[in-house]
CSV table of C-alpha atoms in Angstrom, one decimal:
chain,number,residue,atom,x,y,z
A,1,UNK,CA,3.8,-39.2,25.0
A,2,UNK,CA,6.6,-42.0,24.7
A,3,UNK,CA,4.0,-44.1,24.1
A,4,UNK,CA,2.5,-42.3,21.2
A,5,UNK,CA,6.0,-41.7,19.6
A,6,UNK,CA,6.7,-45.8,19.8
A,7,UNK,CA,3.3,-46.4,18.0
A,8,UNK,CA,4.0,-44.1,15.5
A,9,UNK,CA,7.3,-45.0,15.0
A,10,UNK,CA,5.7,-48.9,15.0
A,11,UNK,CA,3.5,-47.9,11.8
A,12,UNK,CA,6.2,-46.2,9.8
A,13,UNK,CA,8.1,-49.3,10.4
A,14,UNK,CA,5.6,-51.6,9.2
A,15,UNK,CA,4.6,-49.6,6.1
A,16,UNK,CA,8.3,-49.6,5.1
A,17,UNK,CA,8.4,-53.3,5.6
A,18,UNK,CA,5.0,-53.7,3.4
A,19,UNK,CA,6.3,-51.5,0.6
A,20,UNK,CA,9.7,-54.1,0.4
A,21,UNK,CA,8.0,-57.2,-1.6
A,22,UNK,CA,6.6,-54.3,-4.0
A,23,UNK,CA,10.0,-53.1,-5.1
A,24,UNK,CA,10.4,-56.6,-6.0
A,25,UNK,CA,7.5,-56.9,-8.1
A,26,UNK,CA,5.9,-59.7,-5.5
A,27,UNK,CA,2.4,-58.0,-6.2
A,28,UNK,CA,0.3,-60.5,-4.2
A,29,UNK,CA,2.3,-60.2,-1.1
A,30,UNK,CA,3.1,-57.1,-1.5
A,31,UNK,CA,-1.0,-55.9,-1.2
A,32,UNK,CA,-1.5,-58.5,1.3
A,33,UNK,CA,1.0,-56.7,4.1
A,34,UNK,CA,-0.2,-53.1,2.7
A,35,UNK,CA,-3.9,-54.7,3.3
A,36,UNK,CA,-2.7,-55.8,6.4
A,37,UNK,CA,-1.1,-52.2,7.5
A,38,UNK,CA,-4.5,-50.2,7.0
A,39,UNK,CA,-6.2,-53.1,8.7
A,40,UNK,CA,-4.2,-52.8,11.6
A,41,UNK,CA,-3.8,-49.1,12.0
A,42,UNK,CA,-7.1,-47.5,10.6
A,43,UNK,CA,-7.3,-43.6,10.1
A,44,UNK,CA,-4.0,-43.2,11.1
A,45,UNK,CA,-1.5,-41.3,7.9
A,46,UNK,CA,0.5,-44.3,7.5
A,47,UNK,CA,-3.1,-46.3,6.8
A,48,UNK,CA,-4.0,-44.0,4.1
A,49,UNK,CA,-0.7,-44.3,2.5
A,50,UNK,CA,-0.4,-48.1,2.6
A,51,UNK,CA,-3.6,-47.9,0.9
A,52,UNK,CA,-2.6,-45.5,-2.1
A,53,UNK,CA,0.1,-48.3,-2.7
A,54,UNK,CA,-1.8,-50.8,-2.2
A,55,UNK,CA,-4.6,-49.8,-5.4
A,56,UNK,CA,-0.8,-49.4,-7.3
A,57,UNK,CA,0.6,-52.7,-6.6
A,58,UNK,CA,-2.2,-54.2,-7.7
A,59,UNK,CA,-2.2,-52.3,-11.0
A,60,UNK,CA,1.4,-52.8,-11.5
A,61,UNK,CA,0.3,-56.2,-11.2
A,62,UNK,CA,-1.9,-56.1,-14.2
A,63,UNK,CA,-5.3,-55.8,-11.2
A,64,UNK,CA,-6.3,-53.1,-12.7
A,65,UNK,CA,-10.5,-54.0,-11.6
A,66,UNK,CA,-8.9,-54.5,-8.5
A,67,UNK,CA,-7.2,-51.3,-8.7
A,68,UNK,CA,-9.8,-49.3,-9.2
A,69,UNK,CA,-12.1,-51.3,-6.4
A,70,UNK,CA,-9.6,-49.9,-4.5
A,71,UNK,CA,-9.6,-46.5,-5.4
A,72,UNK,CA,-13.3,-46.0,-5.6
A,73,UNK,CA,-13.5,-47.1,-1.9
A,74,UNK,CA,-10.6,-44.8,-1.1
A,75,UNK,CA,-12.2,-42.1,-2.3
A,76,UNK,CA,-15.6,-42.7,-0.6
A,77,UNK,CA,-13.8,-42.5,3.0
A,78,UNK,CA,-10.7,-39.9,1.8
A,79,UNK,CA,-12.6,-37.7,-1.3
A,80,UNK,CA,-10.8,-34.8,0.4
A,81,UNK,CA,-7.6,-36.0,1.6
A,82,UNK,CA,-4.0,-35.3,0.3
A,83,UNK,CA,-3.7,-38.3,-1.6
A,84,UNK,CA,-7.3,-38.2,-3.7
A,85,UNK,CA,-5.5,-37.1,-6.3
A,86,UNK,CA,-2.9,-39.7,-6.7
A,87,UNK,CA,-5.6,-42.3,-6.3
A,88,UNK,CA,-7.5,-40.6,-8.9
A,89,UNK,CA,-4.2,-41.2,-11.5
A,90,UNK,CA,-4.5,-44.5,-10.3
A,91,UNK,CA,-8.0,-44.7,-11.4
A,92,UNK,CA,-7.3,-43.2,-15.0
A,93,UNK,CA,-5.2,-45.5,-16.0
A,94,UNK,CA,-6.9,-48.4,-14.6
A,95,UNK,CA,-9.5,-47.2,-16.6
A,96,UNK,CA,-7.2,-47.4,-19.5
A,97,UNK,CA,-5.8,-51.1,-18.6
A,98,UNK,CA,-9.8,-52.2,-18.4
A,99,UNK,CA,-10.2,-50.5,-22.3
A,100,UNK,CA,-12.1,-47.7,-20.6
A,101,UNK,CA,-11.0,-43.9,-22.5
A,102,UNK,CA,-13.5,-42.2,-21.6
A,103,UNK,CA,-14.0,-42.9,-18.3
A,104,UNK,CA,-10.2,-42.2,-18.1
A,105,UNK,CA,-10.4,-38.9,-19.7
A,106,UNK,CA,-13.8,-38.2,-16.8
A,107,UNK,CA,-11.4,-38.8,-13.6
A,108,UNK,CA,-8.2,-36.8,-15.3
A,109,UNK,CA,-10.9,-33.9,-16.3
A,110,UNK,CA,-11.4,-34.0,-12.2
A,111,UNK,CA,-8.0,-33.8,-11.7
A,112,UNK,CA,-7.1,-30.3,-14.1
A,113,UNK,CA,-10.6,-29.3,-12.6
A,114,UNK,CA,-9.5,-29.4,-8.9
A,115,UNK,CA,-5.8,-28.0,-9.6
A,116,UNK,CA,-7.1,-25.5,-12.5
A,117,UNK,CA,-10.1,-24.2,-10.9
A,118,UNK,CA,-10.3,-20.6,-9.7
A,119,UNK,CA,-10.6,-21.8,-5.8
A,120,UNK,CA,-8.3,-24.0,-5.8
A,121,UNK,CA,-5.6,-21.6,-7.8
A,122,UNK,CA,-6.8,-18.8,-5.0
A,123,UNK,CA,-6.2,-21.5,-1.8
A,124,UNK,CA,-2.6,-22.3,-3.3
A,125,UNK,CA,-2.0,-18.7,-4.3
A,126,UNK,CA,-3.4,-18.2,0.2
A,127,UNK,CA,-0.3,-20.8,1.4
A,128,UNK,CA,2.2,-18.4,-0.4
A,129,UNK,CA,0.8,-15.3,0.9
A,130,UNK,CA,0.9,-16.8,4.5
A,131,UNK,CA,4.8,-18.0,3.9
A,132,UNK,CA,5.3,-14.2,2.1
A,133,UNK,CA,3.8,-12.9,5.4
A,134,UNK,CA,5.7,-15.1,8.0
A,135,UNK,CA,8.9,-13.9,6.5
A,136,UNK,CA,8.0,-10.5,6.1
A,137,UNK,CA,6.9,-10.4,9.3
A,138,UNK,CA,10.1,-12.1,10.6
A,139,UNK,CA,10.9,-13.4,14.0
A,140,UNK,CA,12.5,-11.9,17.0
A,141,UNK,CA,16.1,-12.8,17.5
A,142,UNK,CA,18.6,-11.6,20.5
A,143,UNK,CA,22.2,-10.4,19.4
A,144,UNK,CA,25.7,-11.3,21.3
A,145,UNK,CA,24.6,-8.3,23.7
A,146,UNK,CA,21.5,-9.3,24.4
A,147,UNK,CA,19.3,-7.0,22.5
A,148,UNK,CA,16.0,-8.2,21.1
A,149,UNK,CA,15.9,-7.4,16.9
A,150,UNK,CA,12.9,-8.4,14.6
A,151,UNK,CA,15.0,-10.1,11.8
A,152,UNK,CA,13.4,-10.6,8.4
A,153,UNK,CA,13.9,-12.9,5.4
A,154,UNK,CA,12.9,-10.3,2.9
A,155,UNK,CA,14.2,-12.5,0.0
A,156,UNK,CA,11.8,-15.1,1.0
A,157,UNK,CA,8.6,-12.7,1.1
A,158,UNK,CA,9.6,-11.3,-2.4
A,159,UNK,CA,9.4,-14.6,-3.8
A,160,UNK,CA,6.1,-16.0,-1.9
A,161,UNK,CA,4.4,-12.9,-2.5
A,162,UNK,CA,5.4,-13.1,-6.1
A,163,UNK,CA,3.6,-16.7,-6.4
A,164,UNK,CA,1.1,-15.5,-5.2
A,165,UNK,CA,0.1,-13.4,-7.4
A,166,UNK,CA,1.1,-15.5,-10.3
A,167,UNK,CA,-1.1,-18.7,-9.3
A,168,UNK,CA,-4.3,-15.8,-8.7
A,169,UNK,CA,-5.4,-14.5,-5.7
A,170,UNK,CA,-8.8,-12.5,-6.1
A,171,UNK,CA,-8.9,-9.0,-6.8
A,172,UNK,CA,-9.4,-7.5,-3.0
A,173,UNK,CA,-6.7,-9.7,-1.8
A,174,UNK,CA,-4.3,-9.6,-4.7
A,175,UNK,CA,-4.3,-5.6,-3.8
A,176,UNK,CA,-3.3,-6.1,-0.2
A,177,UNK,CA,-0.3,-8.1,-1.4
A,178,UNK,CA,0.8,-5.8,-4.0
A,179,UNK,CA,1.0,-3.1,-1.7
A,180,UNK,CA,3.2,-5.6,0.5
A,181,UNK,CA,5.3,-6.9,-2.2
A,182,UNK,CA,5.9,-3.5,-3.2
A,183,UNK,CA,6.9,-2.4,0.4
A,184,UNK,CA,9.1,-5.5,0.1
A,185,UNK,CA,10.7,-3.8,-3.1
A,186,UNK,CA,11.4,-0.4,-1.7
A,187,UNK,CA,13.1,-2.2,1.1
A,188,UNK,CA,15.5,-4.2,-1.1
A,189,UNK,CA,16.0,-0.6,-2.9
A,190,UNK,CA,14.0,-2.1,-6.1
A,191,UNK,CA,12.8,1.1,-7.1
A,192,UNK,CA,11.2,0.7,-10.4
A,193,UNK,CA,9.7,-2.6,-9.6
A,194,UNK,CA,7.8,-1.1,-6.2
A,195,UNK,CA,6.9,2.2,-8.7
A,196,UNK,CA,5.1,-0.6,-11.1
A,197,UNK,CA,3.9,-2.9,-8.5
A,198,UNK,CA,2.0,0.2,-7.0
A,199,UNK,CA,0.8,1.5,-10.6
A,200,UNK,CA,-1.1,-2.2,-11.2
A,201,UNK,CA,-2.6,-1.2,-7.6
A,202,UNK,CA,-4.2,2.4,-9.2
A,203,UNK,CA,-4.7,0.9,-12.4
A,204,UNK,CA,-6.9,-2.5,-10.4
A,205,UNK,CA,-8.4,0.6,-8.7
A,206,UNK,CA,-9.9,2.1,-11.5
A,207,UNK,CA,-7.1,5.1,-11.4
A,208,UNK,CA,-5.5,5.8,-14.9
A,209,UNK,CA,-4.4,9.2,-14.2
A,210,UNK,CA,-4.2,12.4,-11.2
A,211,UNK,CA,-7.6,13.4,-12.5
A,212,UNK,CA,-9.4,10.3,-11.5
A,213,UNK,CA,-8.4,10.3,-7.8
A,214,UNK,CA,-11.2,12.1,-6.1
A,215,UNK,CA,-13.2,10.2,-7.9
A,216,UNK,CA,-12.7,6.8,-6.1
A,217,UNK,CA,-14.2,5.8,-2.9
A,218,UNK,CA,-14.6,3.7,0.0
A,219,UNK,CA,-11.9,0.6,0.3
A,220,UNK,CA,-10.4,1.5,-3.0
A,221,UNK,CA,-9.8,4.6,-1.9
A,222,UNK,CA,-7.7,3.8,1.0
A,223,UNK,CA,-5.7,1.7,-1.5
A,224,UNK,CA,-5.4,4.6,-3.9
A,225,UNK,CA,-3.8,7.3,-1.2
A,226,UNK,CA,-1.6,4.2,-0.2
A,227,UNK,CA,-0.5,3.5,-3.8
A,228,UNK,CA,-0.6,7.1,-5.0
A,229,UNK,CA,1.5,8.2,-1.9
A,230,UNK,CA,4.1,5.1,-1.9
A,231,UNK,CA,4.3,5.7,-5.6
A,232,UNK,CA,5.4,9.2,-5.0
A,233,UNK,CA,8.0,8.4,-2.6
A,234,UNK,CA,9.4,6.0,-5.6
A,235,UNK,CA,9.3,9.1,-8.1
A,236,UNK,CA,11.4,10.8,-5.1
A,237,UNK,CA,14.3,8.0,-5.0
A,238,UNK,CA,14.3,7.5,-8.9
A,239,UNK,CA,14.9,11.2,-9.2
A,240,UNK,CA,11.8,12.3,-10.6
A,241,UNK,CA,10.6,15.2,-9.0
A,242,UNK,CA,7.7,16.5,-10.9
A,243,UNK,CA,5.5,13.6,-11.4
A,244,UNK,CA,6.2,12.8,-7.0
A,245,UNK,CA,5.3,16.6,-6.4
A,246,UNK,CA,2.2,16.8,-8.6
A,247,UNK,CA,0.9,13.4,-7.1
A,248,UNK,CA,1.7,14.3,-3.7
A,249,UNK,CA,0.1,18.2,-4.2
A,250,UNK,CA,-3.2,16.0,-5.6
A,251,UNK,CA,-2.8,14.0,-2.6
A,252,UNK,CA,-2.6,16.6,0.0
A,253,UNK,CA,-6.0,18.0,-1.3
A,254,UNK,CA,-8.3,14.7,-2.0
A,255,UNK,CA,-6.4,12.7,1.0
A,256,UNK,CA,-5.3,15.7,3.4
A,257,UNK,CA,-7.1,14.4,6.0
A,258,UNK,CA,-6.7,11.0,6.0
A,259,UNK,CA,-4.1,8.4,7.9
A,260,UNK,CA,-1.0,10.0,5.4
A,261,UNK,CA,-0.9,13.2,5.9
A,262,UNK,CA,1.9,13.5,7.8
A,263,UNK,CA,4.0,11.1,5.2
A,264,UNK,CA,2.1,13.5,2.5
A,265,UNK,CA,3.6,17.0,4.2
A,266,UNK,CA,6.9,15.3,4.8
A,267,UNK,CA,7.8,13.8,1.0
A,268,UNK,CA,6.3,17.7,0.1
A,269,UNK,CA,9.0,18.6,2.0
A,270,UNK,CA,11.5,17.1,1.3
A,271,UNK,CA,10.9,17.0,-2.6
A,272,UNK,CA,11.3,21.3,-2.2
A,273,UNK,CA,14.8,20.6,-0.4
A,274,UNK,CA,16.2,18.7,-3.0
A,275,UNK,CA,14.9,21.6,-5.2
A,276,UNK,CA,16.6,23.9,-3.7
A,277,UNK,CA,19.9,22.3,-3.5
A,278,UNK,CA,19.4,22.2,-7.2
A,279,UNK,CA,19.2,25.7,-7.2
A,280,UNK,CA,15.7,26.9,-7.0
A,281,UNK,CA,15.7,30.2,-4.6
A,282,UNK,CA,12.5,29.9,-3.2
A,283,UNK,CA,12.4,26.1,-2.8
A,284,UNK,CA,14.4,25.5,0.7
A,285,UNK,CA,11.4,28.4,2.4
A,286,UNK,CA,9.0,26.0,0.6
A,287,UNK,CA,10.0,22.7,1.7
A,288,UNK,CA,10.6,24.1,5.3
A,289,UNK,CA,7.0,25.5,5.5
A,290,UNK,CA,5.8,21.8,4.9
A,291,UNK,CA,7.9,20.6,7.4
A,292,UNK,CA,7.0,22.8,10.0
A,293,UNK,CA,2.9,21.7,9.3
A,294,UNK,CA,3.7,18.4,9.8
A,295,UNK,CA,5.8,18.8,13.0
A,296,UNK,CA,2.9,21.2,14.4
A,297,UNK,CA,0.3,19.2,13.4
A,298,UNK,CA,2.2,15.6,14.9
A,299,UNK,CA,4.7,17.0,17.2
A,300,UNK,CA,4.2,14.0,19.2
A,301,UNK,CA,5.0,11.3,17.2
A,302,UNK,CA,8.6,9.9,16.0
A,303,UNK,CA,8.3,10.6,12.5
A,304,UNK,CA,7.8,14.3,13.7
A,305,UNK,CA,10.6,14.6,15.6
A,306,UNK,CA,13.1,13.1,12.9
A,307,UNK,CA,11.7,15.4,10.5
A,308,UNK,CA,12.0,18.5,13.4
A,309,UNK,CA,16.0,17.0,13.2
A,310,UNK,CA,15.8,17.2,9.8
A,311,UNK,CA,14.5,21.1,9.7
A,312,UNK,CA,17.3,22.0,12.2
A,313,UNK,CA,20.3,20.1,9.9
A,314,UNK,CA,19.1,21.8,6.8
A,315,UNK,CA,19.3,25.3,8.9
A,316,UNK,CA,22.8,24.7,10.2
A,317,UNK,CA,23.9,23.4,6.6
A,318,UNK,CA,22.7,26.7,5.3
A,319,UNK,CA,24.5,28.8,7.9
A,320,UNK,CA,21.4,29.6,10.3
A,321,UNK,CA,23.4,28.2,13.4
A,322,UNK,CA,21.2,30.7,16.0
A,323,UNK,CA,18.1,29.3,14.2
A,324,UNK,CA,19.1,25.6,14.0
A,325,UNK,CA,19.7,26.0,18.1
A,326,UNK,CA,16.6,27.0,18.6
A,327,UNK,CA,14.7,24.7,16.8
A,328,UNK,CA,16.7,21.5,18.8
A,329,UNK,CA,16.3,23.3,21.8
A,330,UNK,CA,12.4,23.1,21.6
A,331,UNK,CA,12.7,19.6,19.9
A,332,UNK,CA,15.3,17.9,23.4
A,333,UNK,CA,11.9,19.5,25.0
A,334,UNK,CA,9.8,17.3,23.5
A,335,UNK,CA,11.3,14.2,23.2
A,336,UNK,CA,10.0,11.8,25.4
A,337,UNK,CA,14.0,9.4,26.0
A,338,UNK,CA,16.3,11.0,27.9
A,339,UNK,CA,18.7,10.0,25.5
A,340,UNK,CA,17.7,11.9,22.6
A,341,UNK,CA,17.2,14.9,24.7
A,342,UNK,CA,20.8,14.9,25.7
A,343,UNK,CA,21.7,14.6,22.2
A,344,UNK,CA,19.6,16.9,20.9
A,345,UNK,CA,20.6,19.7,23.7
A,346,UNK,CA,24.3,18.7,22.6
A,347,UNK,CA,23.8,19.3,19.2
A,348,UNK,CA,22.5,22.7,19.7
A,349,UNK,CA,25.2,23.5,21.7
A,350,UNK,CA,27.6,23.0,18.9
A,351,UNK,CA,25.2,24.7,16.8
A,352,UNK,CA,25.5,28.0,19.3
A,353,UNK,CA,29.3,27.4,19.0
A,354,UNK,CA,29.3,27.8,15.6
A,355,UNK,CA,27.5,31.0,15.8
A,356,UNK,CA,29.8,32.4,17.9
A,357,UNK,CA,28.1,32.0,21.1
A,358,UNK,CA,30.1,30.3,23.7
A,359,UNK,CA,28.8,31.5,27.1
């Protein structure tokens, strides 16, 4: 290994020492030692480079045949490599030097071709969505105490999935990262810019409206109760209550069964709580009915068991204390940590307390 680092660090050496009679304008000796360097170290990185300056310093030094001998035998051996496309600008105006145009204007045509063309916009647009998905996925870091914690640079996904999509990812992978740039936006608490990112996502789907819904199928459809669901949970945070229940009512019936429903009965829920604190008499029995469905139908899994919490806090902020203890009774029986059954067995005890029950 010490080996390989002293021959690399050998090469860089000896390219920077090539490039030193070029930023003198010594053109001859300058292509000589470059010459020399990609002689000496063939298919290695700093060959290829000493190369690329080499077909410049001997256009800079009015070579320009030479020049392009040079970069025509380049790209024979390197067509696909990093530096084709500086060789091919070295090329063009070669071309120009030898009184070519149009053969100028045929290698820069290659050039807007190769950075302009749908597949190469879509394998740019790919390296942002892989940085966007590195940071969004984040790292694992331990604290001061010793606990592991996923951190994540939620800044940095915005902005890579954002490029993403600018440069032009096609249609079926352009959806996935909407639906991830707009998670990233209802984690930074960007509301309205999640509600649109979600909307493009229906509208890509073919979805203009409620009615349309049933309509779609297979992959888009899966994309459709993910938008149309995430969407509604927006309408919920920017206070707009009737558009989120009318979607989510919609989306109970054409997507009841499907991997949401238990997000689907909760935001049902929940929207009828809010309406009731607003003062609608019937709306707490409504939103407590959803609730209980979705802690029936998942009792087993954590989102269940916060919204079972949830049922029992609503109860003891209405006065129900006998009720509320009941309910976090049966929930400390079914929580799997010892530690939230403690607290939820405390917390009915106070509950009892309230209601006058001390024994």
């Amino acid at each position: 290994v010490e080996a390989t680092a002293d021959e690399a660090a050998e090469r860089r050496l000896a390219l920077r020492q090539a490039q030193e009679p070029r930023r003198d304008g010594n053109w001859a000796i300058a292509t000589a030692r470059l010459l020399a360097v990609r002689s000496a170290h063939p298919g290695t990185p700093e060959a290829i480079e000493a190369w690329v300056l080499e077909a410049r310093a001997w256009l800079e030094g009015g070579q320009a045949q030479r020049a392009l001998d040079a970069t025509s035998a380049f790209l024979d051996a390197h067509g696909e490599a990093a530096w084709a496309g500086r060789m091919r600008h070295v090329a063009a105006r070669a071309y120009e030097q030898l009184g070519k145009p149009a053969e100028a204007a045929a290698v820069l045509k290659l050039l807007v071709d190769a950075s302009t063309a749908p597949e190469a916009r879509a394998a740019i647009a790919r390296l942002h969505k892989a940085l966007g998905d590195k940071d969004y996925e984040g790292e694992e870091k331990t604290d001061d105490l010793g606990r592991k914690k996923r951190v994540r640079n939620l800044d940095g996904a915005h902005t890579a999935y954002t490029h993403a999509l600018r440069v032009g990812l096609p249609a079926a992978e352009a959806k996935d990262v909407r639906i991830r740039l707009a998670e990233v936006a209802e984690k930074r608490s960007q509301w309205k810019e999640a509600q649109g990112l979600l909307t493009a996502l229906l509208a890509a789907s073919g979805v203009t409206d409620k009615d349309d819904l049933g309509a779609v199928a297979g992959a888009d459809r899966e994309n459709v109760e993910a938008g149309g669901v995430a969407r509604a949970r927006m309408d919920l945070e920017l206070n707009r209550p009737a558009p989120a229940r009318a979607a989510l009512t919609l989306a109970l019936e054409e997507f009841g069964a499907g991997r949401l429903r238990l997000e689907i009965l909760d935001l049902l829920g929940r929207e009828r709580i809010r309406a009731g604190r607003r003062g609608d008499a019937t709306a707490f029995e409504e939103g407590l009915v959803f609730w209980r469905r979705a802690i029936k139908e998942h009792r087993t899994t954590d989102r269940a068991r916060a919204i079972w919490q949830d049922v029992a806090e609503l109860l003891i902020e209405r006065g129900k204390f006998q009720q509320a203890a009941k309910e976090l009774q049966q929930l400390a029986e079914n929580e799997p940590k010892a530690e939230a059954k403690a607290a939820a067995r405390y917390r009915a005890a106070e509950a009892l307390a309230w209601a006058g029950l001390h024994d």
